[in-house]
Tab-separated table of C-alpha atoms in Angstrom:
chain	number	residue	atom	x	y	z
A	171	ILE	CA	394.434	209.442	213.953
A	172	ALA	CA	394.380	212.752	212.148
A	173	GLY	CA	391.124	214.638	211.741
A	174	ILE	CA	387.789	212.853	211.860
A	175	THR	CA	387.358	209.094	211.848
A	176	GLN	CA	384.047	207.467	211.020
A	177	ALA	CA	383.140	203.823	211.460
A	178	PRO	CA	382.002	201.662	209.852
A	179	THR	CA	382.899	202.650	206.292
A	180	SER	CA	379.838	200.839	205.018
A	181	GLN	CA	377.031	198.755	206.454
A	182	ILE	CA	374.051	196.781	205.229
A	183	LEU	CA	371.307	196.692	207.823
A	184	ALA	CA	367.979	194.945	208.081
A	185	ALA	CA	364.981	197.201	208.644
A	186	GLY	CA	364.019	197.451	212.290
A	187	ARG	CA	367.554	196.923	213.585
A	188	ARG	CA	369.375	199.383	215.791
A	189	MET	CA	372.614	200.892	214.508
A	190	THR	CA	375.185	203.326	215.856
A	191	LEU	CA	377.511	205.201	213.545
A	192	ARG	CA	380.695	206.249	215.268
A	193	CYS	CA	382.548	209.525	214.868
A	194	THR	CA	385.759	210.563	216.616
A	195	GLN	CA	387.837	213.681	216.137
A	196	ASP	CA	391.285	214.514	217.453
A	197	MET	CA	391.308	218.229	216.726
A	198	ARG	CA	389.611	219.270	219.996
A	199	HIS	CA	386.923	221.095	218.056
A	200	ASN	CA	383.967	222.219	220.119
A	201	ALA	CA	381.284	221.793	217.484
A	202	MET	CA	380.332	218.567	215.707
A	203	TYR	CA	377.673	217.694	213.165
A	204	TRP	CA	375.992	214.812	211.383
A	205	TYR	CA	374.847	215.188	207.783
A	206	ARG	CA	373.231	212.783	205.376
A	207	GLN	CA	373.852	212.987	201.640
A	208	ASP	CA	371.218	211.924	199.152
A	209	LEU	CA	371.329	212.328	195.393
A	210	GLY	CA	369.715	215.545	194.275
A	211	LEU	CA	369.270	216.790	197.829
A	212	GLY	CA	372.812	217.708	198.766
A	213	LEU	CA	373.818	217.354	202.402
A	214	ARG	CA	371.201	217.820	205.080
A	215	LEU	CA	371.906	218.379	208.764
A	216	ILE	CA	370.598	215.684	211.101
A	217	HIS	CA	371.897	216.739	214.521
A	218	TYR	CA	374.612	218.976	215.858
A	219	SER	CA	376.485	219.704	219.067
A	220	ASN	CA	377.996	223.107	219.792
A	221	THR	CA	379.957	221.775	222.765
A	222	ALA	CA	380.303	218.650	224.872
A	223	GLY	CA	377.132	217.985	226.833
A	224	THR	CA	374.795	219.789	224.426
A	225	THR	CA	373.023	218.664	221.272
A	226	GLY	CA	370.480	220.115	218.883
A	227	LYS	CA	368.202	219.067	216.057
A	228	GLY	CA	368.966	219.858	212.480
A	229	GLU	CA	366.807	219.780	209.388
A	230	VAL	CA	366.061	216.023	209.340
A	231	PRO	CA	366.326	214.661	212.911
A	232	ASP	CA	363.450	212.162	212.972
A	233	GLY	CA	364.552	208.581	213.554
A	234	TYR	CA	368.006	209.613	214.767
A	235	SER	CA	369.539	210.419	218.124
A	236	VAL	CA	372.958	211.663	219.212
A	237	SER	CA	374.967	212.107	222.374
A	238	ARG	CA	378.045	214.166	223.207
A	239	ALA	CA	379.570	212.841	226.400
A	240	ASN	CA	382.989	214.313	225.627
A	241	THR	CA	384.693	216.591	223.119
A	242	ASP	CA	386.020	213.881	220.843
A	243	ASP	CA	383.081	211.535	220.234
A	244	PHE	CA	379.722	212.158	218.592
A	245	PRO	CA	377.858	208.899	217.831
A	246	LEU	CA	374.686	208.822	215.739
A	247	THR	CA	372.082	206.158	216.568
A	248	LEU	CA	369.265	204.830	214.427
A	249	ALA	CA	366.907	203.250	216.943
A	250	SER	CA	364.912	201.235	214.406
A	251	ALA	CA	366.256	201.590	210.884
A	252	VAL	CA	363.940	202.117	207.913
A	253	PRO	CA	364.764	201.919	204.175
A	254	SER	CA	364.456	205.710	203.801
A	255	GLN	CA	367.520	206.021	206.016
A	256	THR	CA	369.630	204.481	203.277
A	257	SER	CA	372.170	207.218	202.643
A	258	VAL	CA	375.759	208.335	203.013
A	259	TYR	CA	376.377	209.810	206.446
A	260	PHE	CA	379.056	212.393	207.095
A	261	CYS	CA	380.340	213.521	210.466
A	262	ALA	CA	381.971	216.951	210.652
A	263	SER	CA	383.526	219.330	213.140
A	264	SER	CA	384.441	222.993	213.320
A	265	GLU	CA	386.833	224.926	215.488
A	266	GLU	CA	384.945	228.174	215.805
A	267	ARG	CA	381.602	229.578	214.834
A	268	GLY	CA	381.514	230.548	211.178
A	269	GLU	CA	384.579	228.512	210.401
A	270	LYS	CA	384.839	225.782	207.801
A	271	LEU	CA	383.750	222.259	208.545
A	272	PHE	CA	386.160	219.356	208.539
A	273	PHE	CA	384.480	216.196	207.296
A	274	GLY	CA	385.034	212.516	207.905
A	275	SER	CA	385.200	210.111	204.991
A	276	GLY	CA	381.582	209.055	205.351
A	277	THR	CA	379.568	205.911	206.115
A	278	GLN	CA	377.536	204.273	203.365
A	279	LEU	CA	374.458	202.774	205.020
A	280	SER	CA	371.946	200.574	203.237
A	281	VAL	CA	368.746	199.589	205.033
A	282	LEU	CA	366.924	196.671	203.440
B	160	ALA	CA	364.938	230.177	206.879
B	161	GLN	CA	368.096	229.948	204.868
B	162	LYS	CA	368.274	228.284	201.491
B	163	VAL	CA	370.913	227.580	198.874
B	164	THR	CA	370.054	226.814	195.263
B	165	GLN	CA	372.369	225.343	192.668
B	166	ALA	CA	370.208	225.266	189.588
B	167	GLN	CA	372.716	223.393	187.446
B	168	THR	CA	372.370	219.710	188.277
B	169	GLU	CA	374.980	218.568	185.758
B	170	ILE	CA	377.509	220.346	183.563
B	171	SER	CA	379.704	218.701	180.945
B	172	VAL	CA	382.621	220.523	179.317
B	173	VAL	CA	385.662	219.690	177.271
B	174	GLU	CA	389.078	220.091	178.820
B	175	LYS	CA	390.488	223.649	178.731
B	176	GLU	CA	387.061	225.231	178.595
B	177	ASP	CA	386.077	227.729	181.280
B	178	VAL	CA	383.045	226.796	183.354
B	179	THR	CA	380.950	228.704	185.904
B	180	LEU	CA	378.934	227.034	188.625
B	181	ASP	CA	376.036	229.113	189.887
B	182	CYS	CA	374.947	229.497	193.498
B	183	VAL	CA	372.057	231.592	194.764
B	184	TYR	CA	371.247	231.899	198.450
B	185	GLU	CA	368.493	233.215	200.674
B	186	THR	CA	368.948	234.545	204.178
B	187	ARG	CA	367.395	237.160	206.434
B	188	ASP	CA	370.596	237.748	208.342
B	189	THR	CA	373.146	240.440	207.621
B	190	THR	CA	375.981	238.329	209.004
B	191	TYR	CA	376.617	235.043	207.263
B	192	TYR	CA	379.309	232.935	205.615
B	193	LEU	CA	379.384	231.278	202.214
B	194	PHE	CA	381.381	228.203	201.314
B	195	TRP	CA	382.250	225.989	198.388
B	196	TYR	CA	383.177	222.333	198.788
B	197	LYS	CA	384.382	219.818	196.213
B	198	GLN	CA	383.469	216.134	196.315
B	199	PRO	CA	385.607	214.097	193.897
B	200	PRO	CA	384.628	210.559	192.883
B	201	SER	CA	386.459	209.215	195.937
B	202	GLY	CA	383.693	210.745	198.062
B	203	GLU	CA	385.507	212.961	200.527
B	204	LEU	CA	384.460	216.584	200.958
B	205	VAL	CA	387.204	219.088	200.234
B	206	PHE	CA	386.953	222.681	201.431
B	207	LEU	CA	387.610	225.267	198.726
B	208	ILE	CA	386.676	228.696	200.063
B	209	ARG	CA	384.912	230.604	202.836
B	210	ARG	CA	383.633	234.141	202.389
B	211	ASN	CA	381.934	236.359	204.966
B	212	SER	CA	379.019	238.599	204.129
B	213	PHE	CA	380.976	241.787	204.678
B	214	ASP	CA	383.650	240.984	202.125
B	215	GLU	CA	382.449	241.278	198.547
B	216	GLN	CA	385.880	241.201	197.014
B	217	ASN	CA	386.233	238.567	194.368
B	218	GLU	CA	388.877	235.957	195.018
B	219	ILE	CA	391.199	234.074	192.714
B	220	SER	CA	393.182	230.982	193.612
B	221	GLY	CA	395.050	229.551	190.664
B	222	ARG	CA	392.466	228.421	188.118
B	223	TYR	CA	389.624	228.968	190.574
B	224	SER	CA	387.788	232.240	191.093
B	225	TRP	CA	384.719	233.272	193.015
B	226	ASN	CA	382.303	236.117	192.353
B	227	PHE	CA	380.260	237.238	195.374
B	228	GLN	CA	377.419	239.678	194.674
B	229	LYS	CA	375.151	240.576	197.579
B	230	SER	CA	372.849	242.546	195.283
B	231	THR	CA	371.834	239.335	193.535
B	232	SER	CA	372.500	236.958	196.480
B	233	SER	CA	374.901	234.963	194.386
B	234	PHE	CA	378.256	233.342	194.998
B	235	ASN	CA	379.370	231.867	191.696
B	236	PHE	CA	382.438	229.714	191.134
B	237	THR	CA	384.474	229.729	187.919
B	238	ILE	CA	387.099	227.223	186.854
B	239	THR	CA	389.386	228.528	184.134
B	240	ALA	CA	390.987	226.119	181.679
B	241	SER	CA	389.242	223.120	183.195
B	242	GLN	CA	391.047	219.816	183.617
B	243	VAL	CA	389.835	216.237	183.904
B	244	VAL	CA	390.807	216.259	187.592
B	245	ASP	CA	388.219	218.988	188.156
B	246	SER	CA	385.483	216.418	187.569
B	247	ALA	CA	383.538	216.282	190.824
B	248	VAL	CA	380.364	217.327	192.571
B	249	TYR	CA	380.602	220.894	193.826
B	250	PHE	CA	378.530	222.146	196.733
B	251	CYS	CA	377.757	225.691	197.721
B	252	ALA	CA	376.807	226.230	201.379
B	253	LEU	CA	375.598	228.976	203.705
B	254	SER	CA	376.148	229.466	207.446
B	255	GLU	CA	373.652	231.887	208.932
B	256	ALA	CA	374.042	233.942	212.118
B	257	PRO	CA	377.189	232.134	213.260
B	258	GLU	CA	377.043	233.706	216.707
B	259	THR	CA	374.023	231.584	217.527
B	260	SER	CA	374.102	228.729	215.083
B	261	GLY	CA	377.717	227.727	215.167
B	262	SER	CA	378.879	226.615	211.771
B	263	ARG	CA	375.722	224.759	210.829
B	264	LEU	CA	375.866	224.822	207.069
B	265	THR	CA	372.931	224.652	204.700
B	266	PHE	CA	374.059	223.036	201.457
B	267	GLY	CA	372.819	223.390	197.939
B	268	GLU	CA	371.858	220.345	195.904
B	269	GLY	CA	375.254	220.146	194.262
B	270	THR	CA	376.441	220.426	190.659
B	271	GLN	CA	378.047	217.431	188.982
B	272	LEU	CA	380.851	218.722	186.766
B	273	THR	CA	382.301	216.387	184.164
B	274	VAL	CA	385.379	217.480	182.266
B	275	ASN	CA	385.995	215.382	179.198
B	276	PRO	CA	389.441	214.986	177.613
């Protein structure tokens, strides 16, 4: 593994189902983030974690939850998926404050 | 609150033309960072440049150049002699008050650049 790994690559999900998107990094970065990308809206921050054991809400947190039990993993959970959560989800990490983000390859999620 | 605006939704040029992608930002902080990312058709996000708010020097990297002007809150990106491989969505982003917010970036809406042969 080199960088950030996201799984699954894509998923079709029935509305109302629970889903966890996985994100693992091997760079030992303290900070991690989840963004969603929607056409015409750019990338919007869902949740973030500045260090293991802490999390915070971003711009669009409703319907999502995260946990950060250790440095490497930052899963994103949709408790009860809705069609408006259809999007491409990107996990990212950064080494230091103000530094560039390293992104995973994304998860295409479709909620029907 | 911070905001990034990329007014150009789509730009289409012919190969070898120069093209400038505009980025305007809003922030109340004096310390901040500006970024540009490229997203080619494959979908990954590729880092291009990071600039801090205290460094207004323009930067050139090969065919790419960036013009940072605090007076107009702009951070524009120019591609000289564009090539088909430059076709991508380009995002401008802002990180505000990094001491407290980490690297939480606010992204613009993106500009789809198409370079035609």
